[in-house]
Short mmCIF file of C-alpha atoms in Angstrom, two decimals:
data_model
loop_
_atom_site.label_atom_id
_atom_site.label_comp_id
_atom_site.label_asym_id
_atom_site.label_seq_id
_atom_site.Cartn_x
_atom_site.Cartn_y
_atom_site.Cartn_z
CA MET A 85 49.41 184.06 -24.66
CA GLU A 86 48.45 180.83 -22.94
CA PHE A 87 45.17 179.19 -23.89
CA PRO A 88 42.60 178.84 -22.60
CA ILE A 89 42.52 182.29 -21.03
CA GLN A 90 41.50 181.62 -17.43
CA MET A 91 38.82 183.45 -15.50
CA TYR A 92 41.49 183.79 -12.83
CA ASP A 93 45.00 182.34 -12.66
CA PRO A 94 46.54 182.48 -9.15
CA LYS A 95 49.82 181.01 -10.39
CA ARG A 96 50.65 184.25 -12.21
CA GLU A 97 50.54 186.36 -9.08
CA TYR A 98 52.48 183.74 -7.13
CA ASN A 99 55.25 183.66 -9.72
CA LEU A 100 55.60 187.45 -9.58
CA HIS A 101 56.16 187.37 -5.80
CA LYS A 102 57.44 183.82 -5.37
CA ASN A 103 60.48 184.55 -3.21
CA ASP A 104 58.61 186.74 -0.71
CA ILE A 105 55.71 184.30 -0.44
CA ASP A 106 57.98 181.26 -0.14
CA ASN A 107 59.98 182.97 2.60
CA ALA A 108 56.83 183.90 4.51
CA ILE A 109 55.59 180.31 4.40
CA GLN A 110 59.01 178.99 5.40
CA ASN A 111 59.07 181.32 8.42
CA VAL A 112 55.83 179.75 9.65
CA LEU A 113 57.20 176.26 9.08
CA ASN A 114 60.30 177.25 11.04
CA HIS A 115 58.53 178.68 14.09
CA GLY A 116 55.78 176.04 14.07
CA LYS A 117 52.92 178.20 15.38
CA PHE A 118 50.44 177.05 12.75
CA ILE A 119 47.43 178.33 14.72
CA ASN A 120 47.39 181.90 16.08
CA GLY A 121 50.95 182.65 15.04
CA SER A 122 52.22 186.23 15.13
CA GLU A 123 51.39 186.61 11.42
CA ILE A 124 47.68 186.62 12.30
CA ASN A 125 48.01 189.56 14.67
CA GLU A 126 50.17 191.36 12.08
CA LEU A 127 47.52 190.87 9.40
CA GLU A 128 44.68 192.01 11.64
CA ASN A 129 46.59 195.16 12.51
CA LYS A 130 47.22 195.92 8.83
CA LEU A 131 43.61 195.37 7.81
CA SER A 132 42.26 197.30 10.81
CA LYS A 133 44.34 200.30 9.85
CA TYR A 134 43.39 199.96 6.19
CA THR A 135 39.64 199.86 6.82
CA ASN A 136 39.54 201.99 9.98
CA SER A 137 37.52 199.13 11.46
CA GLN A 138 38.71 196.40 13.80
CA CYS A 139 39.60 193.23 11.87
CA ILE A 140 39.06 189.73 13.25
CA THR A 141 40.38 187.06 10.87
CA VAL A 142 38.34 183.88 10.46
CA SER A 143 38.48 180.62 8.54
CA ASN A 144 36.50 181.65 5.43
CA GLY A 145 33.88 184.08 4.16
CA THR A 146 30.96 181.77 4.88
CA ASP A 147 32.02 181.35 8.51
CA ALA A 148 32.45 185.13 8.71
CA LEU A 149 28.74 185.53 7.90
CA LYS A 150 27.69 182.80 10.35
CA ILE A 151 29.82 184.29 13.11
CA ALA A 152 28.39 187.76 12.43
CA LEU A 153 24.83 186.46 12.73
CA LEU A 154 25.65 184.57 15.93
CA ALA A 155 27.33 187.64 17.40
CA LEU A 156 24.11 189.58 16.74
CA ASN A 157 22.06 186.91 18.57
CA VAL A 158 20.12 185.87 15.47
CA LYS A 159 18.20 182.74 16.38
CA LYS A 160 15.75 180.20 15.02
CA ASP A 161 12.79 181.73 13.13
CA ASP A 162 14.27 185.24 13.20
CA GLU A 163 14.12 186.95 9.81
CA VAL A 164 17.23 188.14 7.99
CA ILE A 165 16.77 190.29 4.89
CA THR A 166 19.14 189.76 1.96
CA VAL A 167 19.34 189.36 -1.82
CA ALA A 168 19.00 186.37 -4.15
CA HIS A 169 21.68 187.43 -6.64
CA SER A 170 24.77 186.19 -4.84
CA TRP A 171 26.82 183.12 -4.09
CA ILE A 172 24.90 180.68 -1.91
CA SER A 173 26.98 181.47 1.22
CA THR A 174 24.98 184.64 1.80
CA VAL A 175 21.73 182.75 2.31
CA GLU A 176 23.28 179.50 3.48
CA ALA A 177 24.64 181.27 6.55
CA ILE A 178 21.13 182.42 7.47
CA SER A 179 19.52 179.03 6.93
CA ILE A 180 22.18 177.00 8.73
CA ILE A 181 21.29 178.71 12.03
CA ASN A 182 17.58 178.13 11.30
CA ALA A 183 16.79 181.79 10.72
CA ILE A 184 14.50 182.75 7.81
CA PRO A 185 15.90 184.46 4.68
CA VAL A 186 13.71 187.25 3.33
CA PHE A 187 14.63 188.47 -0.15
CA VAL A 188 14.77 191.99 -1.57
CA ASP A 189 15.16 192.72 -5.27
CA ILE A 190 18.26 194.43 -6.65
CA GLU A 191 19.19 197.52 -8.64
CA PRO A 192 19.50 196.98 -12.42
CA ILE A 193 22.75 198.97 -12.66
CA THR A 194 24.88 197.97 -9.64
CA PHE A 195 23.19 194.55 -9.09
CA ASN A 196 23.18 195.34 -5.35
CA MET A 197 20.23 195.53 -2.95
CA ASP A 198 17.65 198.13 -3.96
CA PRO A 199 17.17 200.38 -0.90
CA THR A 200 13.79 201.57 -2.18
CA LYS A 201 12.45 198.02 -1.74
CA LEU A 202 14.01 197.33 1.64
CA GLU A 203 11.61 198.96 4.07
CA GLU A 204 8.57 197.00 2.90
CA THR A 205 10.25 193.73 3.93
CA ILE A 206 11.08 194.77 7.51
CA THR A 207 8.85 193.19 10.18
CA ASP A 208 8.91 192.69 13.93
CA LYS A 209 10.82 189.47 13.27
CA THR A 210 13.63 191.17 11.33
CA LYS A 211 16.86 190.77 13.30
CA ALA A 212 19.50 191.63 10.67
CA ILE A 213 20.07 192.72 7.08
CA ILE A 214 22.85 191.14 5.00
CA VAL A 215 23.80 193.41 2.11
CA VAL A 216 26.04 192.00 -0.63
CA SER A 217 28.54 194.31 -2.33
CA LEU A 218 28.62 192.35 -5.56
CA TYR A 219 31.26 192.19 -8.30
CA GLY A 220 33.49 194.64 -6.40
CA HIS A 221 31.01 197.55 -6.17
CA MET A 222 29.80 198.60 -2.70
CA ALA A 223 26.07 198.83 -2.07
CA ASN A 224 24.26 202.05 -1.15
CA PHE A 225 24.98 201.83 2.57
CA GLU A 226 24.08 205.46 3.31
CA LYS A 227 20.46 204.79 2.37
CA ILE A 228 20.36 201.22 3.71
CA ASN A 229 21.84 202.24 7.06
CA GLU A 230 19.39 205.13 7.36
CA ILE A 231 16.44 202.77 6.90
CA ALA A 232 17.88 200.09 9.18
CA SER A 233 18.61 202.58 11.97
CA ARG A 234 14.97 203.70 12.05
CA TYR A 235 14.00 200.12 12.87
CA ASN A 236 17.05 199.44 15.08
CA VAL A 237 18.14 196.56 12.81
CA PRO A 238 21.88 195.82 12.46
CA VAL A 239 23.42 195.65 9.00
CA ILE A 240 26.04 193.13 7.85
CA GLU A 241 28.03 193.77 4.68
CA ASP A 242 28.88 190.64 2.71
CA GLY A 243 32.03 192.11 1.18
CA ALA A 244 33.41 188.83 -0.14
CA GLN A 245 33.90 190.40 -3.58
CA SER A 246 34.46 194.03 -2.59
CA PHE A 247 37.35 194.24 -0.13
CA GLY A 248 39.37 197.29 -1.19
CA ALA A 249 36.41 199.08 -2.77
CA THR A 250 35.47 202.55 -1.56
CA TYR A 251 32.55 204.93 -1.23
CA LYS A 252 33.87 208.47 -0.82
CA ASP A 253 36.51 208.01 1.93
CA CYS A 254 34.96 204.84 3.39
CA ARG A 255 36.21 201.36 2.57
CA SER A 256 34.21 198.21 2.12
CA CYS A 257 33.65 196.37 5.43
CA SER A 258 33.72 199.61 7.45
CA MET A 259 30.24 201.09 6.93
CA THR A 260 28.01 198.57 8.71
CA THR A 261 27.50 197.04 12.15
CA ILE A 262 29.66 194.13 11.01
CA GLY A 263 31.52 193.77 7.73
CA THR A 264 32.65 190.42 6.38
CA THR A 265 34.94 189.38 3.56
CA SER A 266 36.48 186.32 1.95
CA PHE A 267 40.11 185.59 1.12
CA PHE A 268 39.25 182.79 -1.30
CA PRO A 269 42.07 182.65 -3.90
CA SER A 270 40.15 184.42 -6.69
CA LYS A 271 39.05 187.36 -4.53
CA PRO A 272 40.72 190.78 -4.91
CA LEU A 273 42.78 189.97 -1.80
CA GLY A 274 43.02 186.19 -1.81
CA CYS A 275 45.10 183.60 0.02
CA TYR A 276 46.09 180.10 -1.13
CA GLY A 277 43.23 178.27 0.52
CA ASP A 278 40.20 179.38 2.50
CA GLY A 279 40.20 182.50 4.63
CA GLY A 280 38.01 185.40 5.69
CA ALA A 281 37.50 188.19 8.18
CA CYS A 282 34.91 190.11 10.18
CA PHE A 283 35.17 193.86 10.84
CA THR A 284 33.44 196.01 13.45
CA ASN A 285 33.90 199.19 15.47
CA ASN A 286 31.74 197.90 18.32
CA LYS A 287 34.07 196.70 21.07
CA ASP A 288 31.53 194.30 22.58
CA LEU A 289 30.88 192.73 19.18
CA GLU A 290 34.61 192.44 18.54
CA THR A 291 35.08 190.56 21.81
CA LYS A 292 32.14 188.28 21.05
CA ILE A 293 33.28 187.56 17.48
CA ARG A 294 36.74 186.64 18.74
CA ALA A 295 35.17 184.22 21.21
CA ILE A 296 32.71 182.66 18.77
CA LYS A 297 35.41 181.95 16.16
CA ASN A 298 37.40 180.11 18.86
CA HIS A 299 34.80 177.65 20.13
CA GLY A 300 33.02 180.39 22.09
CA GLY A 301 35.88 180.70 24.54
CA THR A 302 36.99 183.92 26.19
CA GLU A 303 39.99 182.04 27.59
CA ARG A 304 41.24 178.49 27.30
CA PHE A 305 38.76 175.92 28.70
CA HIS A 306 36.20 178.64 29.52
CA HIS A 307 33.40 178.86 26.94
CA LYS A 308 30.95 181.75 27.24
CA TYR A 309 29.17 181.04 23.94
CA VAL A 310 28.45 178.10 21.70
CA GLY A 311 30.91 178.84 18.92
CA LEU A 312 32.79 177.13 16.14
CA ASN A 313 36.30 176.42 14.96
CA GLY A 314 36.67 179.46 12.75
CA ARG A 315 40.31 180.52 12.95
CA LEU A 316 42.49 181.58 10.02
CA ASP A 317 45.57 179.37 9.59
CA THR A 318 48.90 181.11 10.21
CA ILE A 319 50.27 180.10 6.81
CA GLN A 320 47.35 181.80 5.09
CA GLY A 321 47.89 184.86 7.28
CA ALA A 322 51.55 184.96 6.24
CA ILE A 323 50.60 184.80 2.55
CA LEU A 324 48.03 187.58 2.98
CA ASN A 325 50.60 189.80 4.73
CA ILE A 326 52.81 189.65 1.64
CA LYS A 327 49.94 190.12 -0.80
CA PHE A 328 48.53 193.05 1.14
CA ASP A 329 51.83 194.92 0.75
CA TYR A 330 51.08 195.32 -2.98
CA PHE A 331 47.28 195.27 -2.73
CA GLU A 332 46.84 198.90 -3.76
CA ASP A 333 48.71 198.14 -6.98
CA THR A 334 46.45 195.12 -7.49
CA VAL A 335 43.36 197.32 -7.16
CA LYS A 336 44.80 199.84 -9.63
CA LYS A 337 45.55 197.14 -12.20
CA ARG A 338 42.08 195.64 -11.81
CA ASN A 339 40.63 199.08 -12.53
CA ASP A 340 42.96 199.46 -15.53
CA CYS A 341 41.69 196.13 -16.82
CA ALA A 342 38.06 197.17 -16.41
CA ASN A 343 38.68 200.54 -18.05
CA PHE A 344 40.21 198.80 -21.06
CA TYR A 345 37.07 196.71 -21.49
CA THR A 346 34.78 199.70 -21.06
CA ASN A 347 36.69 201.78 -23.59
CA ASN A 348 36.92 198.99 -26.15
CA LEU A 349 33.55 197.26 -25.83
CA LYS A 350 31.37 200.29 -26.53
CA PHE A 351 30.22 198.64 -29.75
CA LEU A 352 28.23 196.18 -27.63
CA LYS A 353 25.92 198.98 -26.51
CA ASN A 354 24.67 199.30 -30.08
CA LYS A 355 23.66 195.64 -29.89
CA ASN A 356 21.61 196.18 -26.69
CA TYR A 357 24.23 194.90 -24.27
CA GLN A 358 24.70 196.66 -20.92
CA LEU A 359 28.25 197.33 -19.77
CA PRO A 360 28.97 197.76 -16.05
CA LYS A 361 28.76 201.26 -14.63
CA ILE A 362 30.41 202.66 -11.53
CA ILE A 363 28.24 205.16 -9.66
CA ASP A 364 29.73 208.55 -8.73
CA ASN A 365 31.83 208.54 -5.53
CA TYR A 366 32.41 204.77 -5.73
CA GLN A 367 35.52 202.83 -6.69
CA SER A 368 35.16 199.15 -7.53
CA VAL A 369 37.76 196.41 -7.14
CA TRP A 370 36.28 194.51 -10.10
CA ALA A 371 35.91 190.98 -8.80
CA GLN A 372 34.50 190.35 -12.28
CA TYR A 373 33.59 192.43 -15.32
CA SER A 374 29.87 191.78 -15.67
CA ILE A 375 27.96 192.34 -18.92
CA LEU A 376 24.24 191.95 -19.59
CA ALA A 377 23.31 190.37 -22.92
CA PRO A 378 19.99 191.33 -24.56
CA ASN A 379 18.33 188.05 -23.56
CA LEU A 380 18.90 184.52 -22.26
CA GLU A 381 19.43 182.90 -25.66
CA THR A 382 22.02 185.46 -26.73
CA ARG A 383 23.80 185.19 -23.36
CA ASN A 384 24.09 181.42 -23.63
CA ASN A 385 25.23 181.62 -27.26
CA ILE A 386 27.92 184.22 -26.57
CA VAL A 387 29.26 182.30 -23.58
CA ASP A 388 29.50 179.14 -25.71
CA TYR A 389 31.18 181.14 -28.47
CA LEU A 390 33.77 182.63 -26.12
CA LYS A 391 34.58 179.22 -24.65
CA GLU A 392 34.91 177.75 -28.14
CA ASN A 393 37.52 180.46 -28.70
CA LYS A 394 39.42 179.42 -25.57
CA ILE A 395 38.17 182.15 -23.23
CA ASN A 396 36.93 180.73 -19.93
CA VAL A 397 34.19 183.21 -19.15
CA SER A 398 31.70 182.55 -16.34
CA ILE A 399 28.10 183.22 -15.44
CA PHE A 400 27.70 184.69 -11.94
CA TYR A 401 24.95 183.71 -11.27
CA PRO A 402 22.72 181.72 -13.65
CA SER A 403 20.03 180.80 -11.12
CA PRO A 404 18.80 183.15 -8.35
CA LEU A 405 18.88 181.79 -4.83
CA HIS A 406 15.16 182.22 -4.14
CA LEU A 407 14.46 179.64 -6.88
CA GLN A 408 17.11 177.11 -5.83
CA GLU A 409 15.88 173.67 -4.77
CA CYS A 410 17.39 173.94 -1.28
CA PHE A 411 15.29 177.06 -0.57
CA GLN A 412 11.97 175.76 -1.88
CA TYR A 413 10.68 175.71 1.68
CA LEU A 414 10.61 179.52 1.59
CA ASN A 415 7.84 179.35 -1.06
CA TYR A 416 9.21 181.94 -3.47
CA LYS A 417 8.19 181.64 -7.11
CA ILE A 418 9.19 182.95 -10.52
CA GLY A 419 8.22 186.62 -10.77
CA ASP A 420 8.74 187.47 -7.10
CA LEU A 421 12.09 189.19 -7.81
CA PRO A 422 11.79 190.34 -11.43
CA ILE A 423 15.03 192.37 -11.64
CA THR A 424 17.06 189.57 -10.07
CA GLU A 425 15.55 186.98 -12.39
CA ASN A 426 16.10 189.13 -15.47
CA ILE A 427 19.75 189.74 -14.61
CA CYS A 428 20.41 186.05 -13.92
CA ASN A 429 19.09 185.28 -17.40
CA ARG A 430 21.31 187.85 -19.11
CA ILE A 431 24.57 188.22 -17.20
CA PHE A 432 27.99 186.89 -18.13
CA ASN A 433 31.39 187.77 -16.69
CA LEU A 434 34.75 188.40 -18.33
CA PRO A 435 38.15 187.78 -16.70
CA CYS A 436 39.29 190.91 -14.88
CA TYR A 437 42.40 190.69 -12.70
CA ALA A 438 45.73 192.38 -12.26
CA GLU A 439 47.81 189.78 -14.12
CA LEU A 440 45.60 189.57 -17.20
CA SER A 441 47.74 190.86 -20.07
CA SER A 442 46.78 193.57 -22.54
CA ASP A 443 47.23 191.05 -25.36
CA GLU A 444 44.73 188.73 -23.72
CA GLN A 445 42.25 191.54 -23.24
CA SER A 446 42.66 192.62 -26.86
CA TYR A 447 42.07 189.04 -27.94
CA ILE A 448 38.86 188.88 -25.87
CA VAL A 449 37.64 192.18 -27.36
CA ASN A 450 38.38 191.04 -30.92
CA ILE A 451 36.56 187.75 -30.39
CA LEU A 452 33.53 189.64 -29.10
CA LYS A 453 33.60 191.86 -32.19
CA LYS A 454 33.26 188.77 -34.37
CA PHE A 455 30.20 187.45 -32.58
CA ASN A 456 26.96 187.90 -34.52
#
């Protein structure tokens, strides 16, 4: 084993597929089409077929969310409903176009948006709902879509951590008006830089998204919309083409990793810890393995203890977005989202990826057994 054990180590995957990845990069260097090379079209075709939803690659997951909101004509002072237990991109994308984030609390088991609390936040100003599929587990889109459709409000899935996850026979990024994902290196399907994608089955939205990501142009020098420079680099597309070829095996190994933890950490339940649970008919891609400690003090102590023992665990996320300094203008306060706040005080995340060895997992389990 190599210490410290990393939360994610992209070098391991690269070394397993080095020749194929090097050749794919070299092909791009040889043909020189670094923007909109043929590898981008190839990747979009693969991901469209995989999700049964049209893929439009973009520069990163944050831009994917911004482009989705712009494509839906969300404007200044419009309200966009979302959650506060997420990476800042989810809410940042709303604020950057001067729309107003409106927060809904989350479920205590999946950590995703609680559909039973959604309807009460919808107003005449609501123009979109961004639903995060967190930690690799898709949200309850059947219920969320049913509520949204009654109010004629489009739904965006922030699938940055869930690409490859399924609900019944539906894949993440295929169940909403627009799906988005990230190809950040640590994601289930990650490139070697920044990357992302939007997905939709609405032809008009597809055309608009393609324009917005390319400076709003429908053809060169003709700009129908105010857009942005949101294209995926060809080299990143080439890398993703190779990695997608063994993506199903990656998902299987991530699930094997999570199952090992679940089967060997049952002793934590007797100490009032909560292990992650996958709801019936769902398959996760396990962006992280997320455990709830009994309380804040215990969480902080166990994270320190694990790091002292050379295990680089993380806390996703220690501070909810509605209480962050940059969103003070929204006037949320402690107690407004009690489930979110409770989870942020208790959660910690173990490494969970395809290249994590069984010896490393056993070491992590044994260290946890020794914690008092």
